[in-house]
Amino acid sequence: MVAPATLRVVRCGGSSLHGARAVFSADSKYLLCASGDFVKMYSVATEETLRLMGGHADLVTGIQLNPRNHMQLYSSSLDGSIKLWDFMDGIPIKTFTVGSKLLALYALASSEDSVFVVIPKSGERDTFQLVSVKLTKAAGQDLEARELSVVLDGVDASPKHIAFGREGEYVASVKEVNLQVYFFKQKQLNRFSVSTTKTKSGNNHFTCIACHPTEDCIATGHADGKIRLWRNFCHKKEYTFSTLHWHHDTVMDLAFSMEGTRLLSGGVESVLVLWHNESDRQKDFLPRLGSAIEYISMSSDGALCCTLHTDNRITIINSNLRFCKSIQGLIKSTDVKTGLVVDPRTKALVLNGEPGHLQFYCLQSDQQLFSLDIVQRQYIHQAGLNQADLVKVAFSAQGKWLATVEEREEVSDPELQLKLWFYDEETQSFKLNTRINMPHEDHITDMCFRDMDELEDDSLILVTSGRDCVFKVWVMVEDTDPEAQQRVSWSCDFVGSYHNYQATNCCFSEDGSLLAVSFEETVTVWDSVTWDLKCTFCHPPGKIRNICFGRLTCSKYLIGATDYGFLCCWNLLSCALEWSAHLNVLVLQPDPLSEHIAAISWLSKESSLFVFKPNEPRPIYIQRNLCKEKIQLAAFVPRDEPEVIGSEKYLWLRRSQLFFLTDTQELMTLSTKSLEERLTPSSKQLAVEESLPVTPFSLLLGKHRRQQSQEGTDLRKLVVHNKHEQDSPAVKELLHTPAHVLPSASFLCPIFINSLLISKENKSAEEVADEVEMESEKTDDDSDEERDVTEMEQEDTSPVELLGEMTCKLSKAQEKELRKIRKMDYSWISAF
């Protein structure tokens, strides 16, 4: 029996794509980058994710192509290991355990069987060393790499602060205002420094470094936006440098072209600058790249360059500085005010994206589907400005309507706008239908649609609650003006309040008949047809933080969480408290497809998960220490197909999957299988094949494969296959594993031969005994052969007979002819 898999927390997306410098494959067809605990491989042509290489237990901090085999990749991680990958197949070849945290990785063609890493200096805090790691050639996949030799001491932890010179003759490192260059052959270390005082022009601190590929030239970026080009640094006192200046703020990364004739620089201006011939006057620009440039990478042939941005965007640019491709991951906003909302149409997560925009994020591909500009105003990147921002989002049940709230934070009089968007089927996008200025006199605290799938247009209602102590009901009305562009618009239909308390939360019951609105410490329940107040529930002390109705068989319950650490369940039929629990709940999220409700608490600097049904006070599932980070938001996303769950305690994940967002903007999920299993080997192979150019041979091969698949389908319609007719796992493993990682042929041969042997199944003890006796006698009697043929016929026809079908038996003449053929001697063929 197979033990059921345990539930694990998996980083499912949103990890920074700018954690390390990206790498192009040797043919520039693929782009590899670090993303959280994984290494991702993208197709440059199609922008899709082809590989997701997982195996590290912590963040990946560096990736480098193997200088001696460009089909292999090195990766380093904070877990203290270096992995060697065959990235075309996504197979880890070797794992070298170093032991210390690895903060950066460098691989040089001149350094045989060794790589360079940055590690913390033992015994000292915030002090780092550049060391050389000897990679052993011993057999096996898991190896120890403890042979370290220190190259530079007192380096910075950032991988942008170290660069290797032409052909690996020297290494240069910058930290604060100091530059040090170490020459390997001469074993000489030269140190240089710039002025530590902040002048009128700015800050001289080093921020990045790059070395010329063919000349002794070092380019350094500084915090004041200047770029310095250092020469003659092999002499301590005769060095020279020239200055380039365009950036108004920090230079975040530098990169030379492959021939060294051009220099690329990027910073917070979101502009890629191309410098020609080290001249301040000759430069080109590629502006409006979206966000600050974190890293710049060049392809080995110089045809492409890549910029990694702080908003998790990858931009691929041609050598002539023309925009080529863009890959956008989950944009990490400083504050996700909208919460995690699921788009009913695309099943995408919807939340704050770029300032004033709403991003639709695909969980399967870890990429942004599209971005919707809500505020429709130019955002000014300057600290201290009060600019309009998106704060609330809600979808109708079918996703036809989208409601958004934007506000500008002012000291005395805040500006608010409520917008209603209609999904246009023709343009496949949302169009603005109604704009309402100042829908409330103070901030809007919550917003929800009445979910009624059958009569959505007729009974669609939007409710907003605000700090102005009221909740408002908005309905659609037909526009009587013949010149109006919109057929319908939205207007306020009802205003409700309770003892002049601030309204904090609102939600509808599953059938839409009841509306619950919380007013500080009190929950009120209203009839959604007559808007009569039905009942109230009070739980002092503590304001109501979250409320939600039960669903399906638990629809008679109302759940509420207070900021004083209580979770309460009220019975709507008896209007009494059913049960309560002392729990500091930050997130309360019901599953839309079942009765389950997820409550996430924060206690003793750790987040815990509790899954329960309202009709049972005892939780169905408890996960202590879910993660060390504070979980801010969560959402249940319906699955396309119900998941096959092995354990009963995980059945609550069968129809929906729980995603949650931490305060560090990491998007995580709970899964019984790892994220790598989402992309099956066949889909991975298909993705690679689709990205390859179409050739006449590939067309011919594809046609041949289609014919084979059609023949196989027709054959399956006629016969029922036995187990021995199915593809052998040993053969599949032999054919799909790359040749350079296969074991020896002597090891594979017995496994391959055994896989071809046919095992006889479903036989009684008497049949087995008869076969043993027949083998011992070894007679060539015709009657024995006839019995063998008869037994073979019976064995082959038994599966078909079970289906009620009859098979054709051989005639006596055919059997006699078959016996003659079997007795003929064909040994003479061996001479040829």
Short mmCIF file of N, CA and C in Angstrom, two decimals, residues 45 79 92 214-215 254 320 460 514 529 561 644 663:
data_model
loop_
_atom_site.label_atom_id
_atom_site.label_comp_id
_atom_site.label_asym_id
_atom_site.label_seq_id
_atom_site.Cartn_x
_atom_site.Cartn_y
_atom_site.Cartn_z
N ALA A 45 10.59 32.65 -28.02
CA ALA A 45 9.68 32.87 -29.15
C ALA A 45 8.24 33.00 -28.69
N ASP A 79 19.99 27.20 0.54
CA ASP A 79 20.03 25.94 1.27
C ASP A 79 21.43 25.34 1.33
N PRO A 92 17.95 17.01 -12.73
CA PRO A 92 19.14 17.33 -11.94
C PRO A 92 20.19 16.22 -12.10
N THR A 214 36.90 42.05 -23.44
CA THR A 214 38.16 41.87 -24.17
C THR A 214 39.26 42.81 -23.72
N GLU A 215 38.96 43.85 -22.97
CA GLU A 215 39.96 44.83 -22.56
C GLU A 215 39.99 44.94 -21.04
N LEU A 254 24.67 47.20 -14.80
CA LEU A 254 25.46 47.50 -15.99
C LEU A 254 25.77 46.20 -16.71
N ASN A 320 19.24 46.04 -31.67
CA ASN A 320 19.07 47.42 -32.14
C ASN A 320 18.19 48.24 -31.21
N LEU A 460 -29.60 41.60 -9.79
CA LEU A 460 -28.24 41.97 -9.43
C LEU A 460 -28.26 43.19 -8.52
N LEU A 514 -30.72 37.10 2.33
CA LEU A 514 -30.31 37.84 3.52
C LEU A 514 -29.01 38.59 3.26
N VAL A 529 -35.13 41.82 0.12
CA VAL A 529 -36.27 42.23 -0.72
C VAL A 529 -36.93 43.48 -0.14
N ALA A 561 -15.63 36.86 13.05
CA ALA A 561 -14.37 36.88 13.79
C ALA A 561 -14.15 38.30 14.30
N VAL A 644 -8.18 14.13 -7.15
CA VAL A 644 -8.21 12.82 -6.51
C VAL A 644 -7.40 12.92 -5.22
N ASP A 663 2.70 38.65 4.04
CA ASP A 663 3.04 40.07 4.09
C ASP A 663 4.29 40.40 3.30
#
